[in-house]
């Protein structure tokens, strides 16, 4: 089940890279976060780790539901451009994404030998990080860049869950707090943009 | 209790920033001054002092960095008092600036005092996010663009730091469990880490994140662009305080990395900083305005601090750090006066000041300009002497003496390029161009005098002895 969820996590991120509509991108981000939350719940149940279960529920509530909803409202309020065409052509992206995946598996190879348990997941976390960076780079609009940043947080969270069998609760809550702060700052940046118009 | 006192001024500042009453606005600078009091108290207390269990622990290193940062904060507040005389800034933007300055301080206190990698990261992220809005205080399209740039590049850098922290934590978790996040325990058990490669990978990734945040290779220009686009107090905060929070993390991580494998750490940082200084020296040679010049020079000095630190010259690194933390904000704040009305001409920039205030201003700026390129008796002169000495001492214990001498010579050539450029700029500021009447305000002068006195205090034998006793 964990393998299946992690596959869906990666698939939702790859699909987000090809998306040309903002709301659809939000949906894929929401799916990505949902898979992450479910992963935390499954691994937390396996390890009997209460803090990871709390993290999983918080991920689903904040990242899979709260942030996409808030972002959608923000996009309506500030009239974001709904069409988001990636700068990289589809045919190049199709070649680039597998290349990133292969490269990251190669890069993470020495690490995976040292880890017990979910070793391959480290490679998937690193590739998710690179793919999120690609999402930030391939768009000119600010909105997909923000989604790229949020997906990067998801990739880091995945690494935290799989590589370390869960980070301390304090750190995970701190990351959530910082994420909310990032959303406030992003909202303020858009507010100022509106004031300038 | 101590934590409450440390956070209280920033919390008051945050709350007051929402008040509409004009008189309440006077409380904002007062609360910024009040930050110094609990820090002095903390400085005097015996070390290590547990502030919040084993999560926040004050030792000699972090209280020194906190004290330096609080003095810089006061200097910046003084310059902020007359910011509206130089640039167009609304009262609303001013209080919003303080609102985010308060959040910035809270983040800094946590990251500087953290004995926990996770708390360090949370504090740094909080400080990073709050600076995004400070850049936006300037109402220009360039500032807007750079705020977004900072948001994105800063987020990437900070994510790399977290990525590295997770790997380091994963490497030490088998022996330390959840305590593998604590710097002191990591340091004690560094030699027992079962997968040192994993730790080194984590350290390298986190260090790249921290170096990117400080504008090291290959991101040499992004910080300079951001500081150019924002108001000068923001640049002063960046160079004097935010970089302190980043470098304290580097100090902590590298202490553990040195125990894991010193030669790997040294080679990695040595090559990285040398590349950075190589590029920065040529960028400084081509710099055409003050802000960019000082930003690039800041990157050069942070690279030198990192290099001295890993070479075993911890005293040199800390002295250089203190001198840089006072000198660079002083220069950035002077930029506000030198570039009055947005005209940033280098030629004749030091001319046109009359009266006692004017004379004191150009004299102090001249001193700062010559001190930043390490002309004696600047503390930077001594720190560089001790730093290069430490590099040679380090090479004596290895078989790479010739390589080290070549590297030191290369560094000296690069530093002389910077020296030449700064002297040429100084002469152009003083002896060329037309004379325009310019005004300097008392609050700005107070800030510069505060920084000059702090620099002098660094040269006192007691201060030097304190710095030597830190590591």
XYZ file of C-alpha atoms in Angstrom, chain B:
471
model
C 11.538 33.349 32.144
C 14.615 34.456 30.206
C 12.915 33.445 26.962
C 9.945 35.660 27.846
C 12.239 38.652 28.393
C 14.034 37.943 25.121
C 10.816 37.714 23.115
C 8.855 40.451 24.914
C 10.275 43.523 23.070
C 9.615 41.881 19.700
C 6.075 40.876 20.737
C 5.368 44.460 21.936
C 6.750 45.785 18.653
C 4.485 43.401 16.710
C 1.365 44.430 18.636
C 2.116 48.180 18.531
C 2.637 48.010 14.765
C -1.142 47.451 14.409
C -2.061 50.628 16.336
C -3.425 53.490 14.270
C -2.562 56.149 16.892
C 0.385 58.271 15.734
C 1.828 58.592 19.257
C 1.871 54.812 19.667
C 4.304 54.699 16.766
C 7.023 56.129 19.019
C 6.924 52.832 20.915
C 8.259 50.986 17.868
C 11.846 52.308 18.017
C 11.775 52.095 21.844
C 10.910 48.388 21.684
C 13.754 47.895 19.216
C 16.166 49.476 21.719
C 14.734 47.303 24.508
C 15.897 44.160 22.698
C 19.441 44.889 23.899
C 18.606 44.707 27.645
C 17.743 40.988 28.028
C 20.623 40.157 25.674
C 23.117 41.994 27.923
C 21.669 40.102 30.883
C 22.077 36.842 28.992
C 25.632 37.820 28.054
C 26.562 38.245 31.713
C 24.948 34.994 32.938
C 27.226 31.931 33.387
C 27.453 29.687 30.316
C 26.072 27.365 29.063
C 22.713 28.700 30.168
C 19.635 26.573 29.442
C 16.855 28.865 28.236
C 14.376 26.209 27.164
C 15.591 22.803 28.310
C 18.090 21.406 25.841
C 16.324 23.063 22.902
C 17.542 26.628 23.422
C 20.918 26.874 25.140
C 22.965 30.089 25.359
C 26.710 29.534 25.133
C 29.509 32.024 24.540
C 29.268 31.804 20.755
C 25.565 32.476 20.386
C 25.378 35.230 23.013
C 28.242 37.024 21.216
C 26.374 36.741 17.902
C 23.121 37.842 19.541
C 24.787 40.846 21.196
C 26.370 41.964 17.917
C 23.037 41.529 16.119
C 21.123 43.549 18.723
C 23.583 46.461 18.406
C 23.156 46.341 14.631
C 19.381 46.335 15.153
C 19.611 49.533 17.222
C 21.769 51.238 14.581
C 19.256 50.317 11.897
C 16.383 51.631 14.051
C 18.198 54.957 14.433
C 18.526 55.278 10.673
C 14.874 54.301 10.254
C 13.846 57.376 12.274
C 14.797 59.620 9.357
C 14.196 57.210 6.500
C 11.216 59.260 5.261
C 13.451 62.326 4.768
C 15.490 60.490 2.124
C 12.921 58.287 0.440
C 9.163 58.184 -0.039
C 7.751 55.902 2.622
C 4.221 56.011 4.068
C 3.456 55.776 7.801
C 1.576 52.541 7.110
C 4.550 50.981 5.318
C 6.768 52.101 8.203
C 4.699 50.283 10.833
C 4.426 47.245 8.576
C 8.196 47.252 8.297
C 8.406 47.085 12.098
C 5.747 44.344 12.189
C 7.914 42.124 10.040
C 11.072 43.269 11.835
C 9.493 41.914 15.045
C 8.811 38.513 13.406
C 12.337 38.620 12.003
C 13.735 39.084 15.530
C 11.714 36.242 16.972
C 13.006 33.957 14.209
C 16.570 35.133 14.823
C 16.451 34.568 18.569
C 15.304 30.997 17.954
C 17.828 30.215 15.253
C 20.841 31.806 16.992
C 20.137 30.223 20.389
C 19.030 26.857 18.994
C 20.776 23.725 20.173
C 18.465 21.800 17.882
C 18.753 21.562 14.098
C 14.995 21.669 13.637
C 14.501 24.798 15.754
C 17.434 26.427 13.976
C 15.713 25.794 10.657
C 12.296 27.002 11.863
C 13.835 30.261 13.150
C 15.770 30.804 9.931
C 12.684 30.180 7.799
C 10.669 32.634 9.914
C 13.397 35.282 9.518
C 13.632 34.611 5.768
C 9.903 34.916 5.176
C 9.639 38.130 7.173
C 12.378 39.775 5.112
C 10.344 39.209 1.945
C 7.908 41.839 3.062
C 10.632 44.198 4.255
C 11.978 44.281 0.673
C 8.492 45.254 -0.476
C 8.424 48.359 1.741
C 9.964 50.095 -1.238
C 7.139 50.857 -3.686
C 8.914 50.175 -6.956
C 8.440 47.484 -9.619
C 12.088 46.464 -9.086
C 11.483 45.909 -5.360
C 8.326 43.925 -6.156
C 10.230 41.703 -8.595
C 13.090 41.217 -6.163
C 10.703 40.376 -3.297
C 9.347 37.522 -5.417
C 12.877 36.536 -6.370
C 13.848 36.449 -2.715
C 10.754 34.434 -1.883
C 11.690 31.829 -4.490
C 15.496 31.724 -4.162
C 15.264 32.024 -0.361
C 12.741 29.169 -0.316
C 15.014 26.980 -2.430
C 17.996 27.754 -0.191
C 16.100 27.114 3.015
C 14.651 23.881 1.566
C 18.173 22.686 0.808
C 19.082 23.404 4.441
C 16.129 21.318 5.655
C 16.995 18.574 3.191
C 20.519 18.440 4.590
C 19.211 18.483 8.171
C 16.932 15.494 7.446
C 19.868 13.503 6.034
C 22.104 14.420 8.987
C 19.327 13.446 11.370
C 18.806 10.156 9.504
C 22.531 9.381 9.778
C 22.669 9.874 13.550
C 19.195 8.587 14.502
C 20.306 4.932 14.907
C 22.581 5.927 17.809
C 20.846 9.002 19.264
C 17.167 8.457 18.462
C 15.112 11.681 18.421
C 18.011 13.471 20.181
C 19.985 13.262 16.918
C 18.689 16.770 16.233
C 20.728 18.299 19.083
C 24.006 19.962 18.193
C 25.778 19.199 21.507
C 24.889 15.485 21.423
C 25.798 15.248 17.743
C 29.171 16.794 18.527
C 29.819 14.378 21.386
C 28.873 11.297 19.333
C 30.115 12.473 15.915
C 32.721 9.721 15.696
C 30.089 7.025 16.363
C 27.747 8.029 13.515
C 27.135 4.717 11.693
C 26.860 6.212 8.182
C 29.316 9.115 7.909
C 28.769 9.427 4.150
C 25.081 10.132 4.745
C 26.001 12.775 7.310
C 28.520 14.371 4.959
C 25.973 14.417 2.120
C 23.509 16.129 4.468
C 26.147 18.595 5.615
C 27.157 19.421 2.025
C 23.531 20.000 0.960
C 22.727 22.120 4.047
C 25.928 24.127 3.542
C 25.102 24.780 -0.107
C 21.693 26.055 1.075
C 23.312 28.347 3.645
C 25.929 29.545 1.149
C 23.244 30.281 -1.450
C 21.452 32.360 1.194
C 24.635 34.362 1.708
C 25.147 34.842 -2.050
C 28.109 32.493 -2.500
C 29.043 30.846 -5.817
C 27.109 30.415 -8.132
C 24.472 32.821 -6.778
C 26.764 35.824 -6.419
C 24.413 38.365 -7.935
C 20.990 37.577 -6.518
C 21.623 39.090 -3.089
C 23.223 42.185 -4.626
C 20.168 42.698 -6.870
C 17.790 42.364 -3.926
C 19.748 44.791 -1.754
C 19.904 47.246 -4.668
C 16.123 47.154 -5.090
C 15.170 47.482 -1.404
C 15.625 50.350 1.055
C 19.080 50.650 2.597
C 18.054 49.633 6.194
C 16.901 46.292 4.741
C 20.352 45.733 3.236
C 21.866 46.657 6.623
C 19.630 44.079 8.336
C 20.571 41.451 5.764
C 24.306 41.929 6.122
C 24.417 42.649 9.845
C 21.835 40.277 11.272
C 20.374 37.729 8.861
C 23.791 36.577 7.679
C 24.756 36.149 11.353
C 21.910 33.685 11.818
C 23.020 31.785 8.728
C 26.692 31.701 9.695
C 25.939 30.478 13.227
C 24.302 27.428 11.619
C 27.367 26.896 9.478
C 29.572 27.115 12.595
C 27.463 24.528 14.412
C 27.158 22.078 11.508
C 30.840 22.362 10.603
C 31.911 21.623 14.194
C 30.183 18.242 13.887
C 31.385 17.704 10.293
C 34.979 18.365 11.416
C 34.659 15.510 13.908
C 33.216 13.205 11.247
C 35.870 13.887 8.585
C 37.930 17.065 8.836
C 39.772 16.787 5.520
C 36.517 16.426 3.548
C 35.031 19.446 5.323
C 38.128 21.546 4.731
C 38.418 20.700 1.031
C 34.726 21.316 0.379
C 34.595 24.714 2.099
C 38.052 25.733 0.844
C 37.210 25.181 -2.841
C 33.738 26.718 -2.480
C 34.904 29.904 -0.749
C 37.892 30.336 -3.064
C 35.604 30.128 -6.103
C 33.254 32.642 -4.476
C 36.005 35.148 -3.709
C 37.464 34.694 -7.215
C 34.166 35.674 -8.865
C 33.241 38.352 -6.329
C 36.558 40.197 -6.697
C 35.940 40.696 -10.419
C 32.304 41.646 -9.849
C 33.473 44.261 -7.319
C 35.926 45.542 -9.899
C 33.003 46.235 -12.233
C 30.516 47.507 -9.595
C 29.095 50.923 -10.424
C 26.971 51.790 -7.410
C 27.410 51.678 -3.646
C 24.767 49.107 -2.770
C 26.052 46.537 -5.242
C 29.630 47.263 -4.201
C 28.892 46.748 -0.504
C 26.696 43.687 -1.148
C 29.438 41.978 -3.107
C 32.003 42.935 -0.503
C 29.713 41.361 2.128
C 29.772 38.065 0.200
C 33.581 38.234 0.086
C 33.813 38.733 3.853
C 31.348 35.977 4.690
C 33.400 33.628 2.473
C 36.541 34.645 4.375
C 34.814 34.000 7.730
C 33.782 30.490 6.584
C 37.322 29.836 5.312
C 39.014 31.004 8.526
C 36.573 28.996 10.637
C 37.264 25.684 8.907
C 41.006 26.416 8.845
C 41.025 26.371 12.638
C 41.253 30.159 12.959
C 38.071 30.394 15.027
C 39.267 33.562 16.784
C 40.048 35.180 13.419
C 36.651 34.134 12.061
C 34.778 35.568 15.046
C 36.747 38.820 15.000
C 36.140 39.140 11.279
C 32.476 38.343 11.830
C 32.107 41.087 14.471
C 33.937 43.669 12.375
C 31.889 42.819 9.302
C 28.611 42.901 11.267
C 29.346 46.502 12.364
C 31.066 47.816 9.257
C 28.719 46.633 6.574
C 25.453 48.014 8.082
C 27.337 51.282 8.740
C 28.208 51.466 5.048
C 24.727 50.500 3.910
C 23.173 53.163 6.158
C 25.669 55.737 4.852
C 24.498 54.824 1.350
C 21.137 56.287 2.252
C 22.795 59.667 2.804
C 25.334 59.389 -0.017
C 22.636 58.515 -2.530
C 20.235 61.255 -1.409
C 17.204 61.614 -3.687
C 18.017 58.384 -5.480
C 21.060 59.808 -7.272
C 23.761 57.251 -6.776
C 26.783 58.915 -8.255
C 30.110 57.705 -6.919
C 32.119 60.745 -8.080
C 31.852 63.524 -5.496
C 29.637 61.466 -3.157
C 31.680 62.525 -0.114
C 31.567 66.205 -1.029
C 28.933 68.774 -0.147
C 28.723 68.098 3.583
C 29.107 71.156 5.756
C 29.089 71.905 9.486
C 30.134 69.618 12.325
C 27.614 66.955 11.407
C 28.687 66.928 7.766
C 32.397 66.753 8.597
C 31.865 63.961 11.108
C 29.791 62.087 8.522
C 32.349 62.124 5.706
C 35.165 61.382 8.155
C 33.342 58.337 9.543
C 32.357 57.072 6.086
C 35.980 57.433 4.940
C 37.106 55.414 7.952
C 34.509 52.702 7.293
C 35.438 52.498 3.610
C 39.111 52.043 4.426
C 38.374 49.693 7.333
C 36.299 47.324 5.165
C 39.337 46.653 2.971
C 41.308 45.774 6.100
C 43.530 48.812 6.364
C 45.117 48.854 9.859
C 44.012 49.393 12.605
C 40.709 47.948 11.401
C 39.767 44.747 13.303
C 39.579 43.151 9.845
C 43.300 43.701 9.392
C 44.052 41.656 12.519
C 41.462 38.997 11.717
C 42.910 38.484 8.238
C 46.430 38.227 9.654
C 45.319 35.627 12.197
C 43.157 33.882 9.586
C 45.934 33.490 7.024
C 48.243 32.437 9.859
C 45.743 29.727 10.813
C 45.611 28.520 7.199
C 49.397 28.142 7.104
C 49.412 26.440 10.527
C 46.770 24.065 9.225
C 48.891 23.226 6.164
C 51.925 22.498 8.347
C 50.101 19.479 9.758
C 49.403 18.098 6.279
C 51.454 17.432 3.142
C 49.932 20.324 1.246
C 52.031 23.288 2.332
C 52.856 24.347 -1.224
C 49.208 24.209 -2.289
C 48.234 26.297 0.723
C 50.900 28.937 0.045
C 49.701 29.142 -3.574
C 46.093 29.471 -2.383
C 47.007 32.192 0.129
C 48.906 34.061 -2.599
C 45.920 33.762 -4.937
C 43.656 35.047 -2.163
C 45.979 37.999 -1.539
C 45.928 38.882 -5.249
C 42.118 38.752 -5.279
C 41.907 40.846 -2.098
C 44.279 43.407 -3.609
C 41.961 43.719 -6.649
C 39.181 44.598 -4.175
C 41.522 46.905 -2.245
C 42.518 48.736 -5.432
C 38.890 49.201 -6.480
C 37.778 50.507 -3.079
C 40.670 52.986 -2.884
C 39.899 54.209 -6.424
C 36.225 54.636 -5.489
C 37.115 56.438 -2.271
C 39.333 58.884 -4.161
C 36.616 59.455 -6.736
C 34.097 60.114 -3.940
C 36.354 62.652 -2.287
C 38.219 64.412 -5.087
C 36.168 64.121 -8.292
C 32.729 65.199 -9.501
C 30.591 68.201 -8.691
C 29.760 69.431 -5.201
C 26.061 69.252 -4.321
C 24.825 70.384 -0.919
C 23.668 67.350 1.065
C 22.176 66.911 4.480
C 22.883 64.384 7.171
C 20.544 63.896 10.162
C 21.543 63.435 13.795
C 19.924 59.992 14.076
C 22.005 58.678 11.174
C 25.150 60.084 12.723
C 24.277 58.442 16.046
C 23.987 55.113 14.214
C 27.395 55.572 12.576
C 29.018 56.642 15.872
C 27.477 53.569 17.549
C 29.002 51.317 14.906
C 32.389 53.089 15.140
C 32.428 52.670 18.943
C 31.437 49.013 18.639
C 34.322 48.475 16.207
C 36.718 50.081 18.678
C 35.309 47.894 21.458
C 36.224 44.826 19.396
C 39.881 45.864 19.563
C 39.916 46.039 23.371
C 42.086 43.348 25.011
C 39.102 42.076 27.024
C 37.008 41.615 23.872
C 39.858 39.805 22.152
C 40.300 37.550 25.205
C 36.563 36.817 25.197
C 36.626 35.906 21.510
C 39.630 33.631 22.062
C 37.775 31.850 24.869
C 34.690 31.088 22.766
C 35.961 27.960 20.983
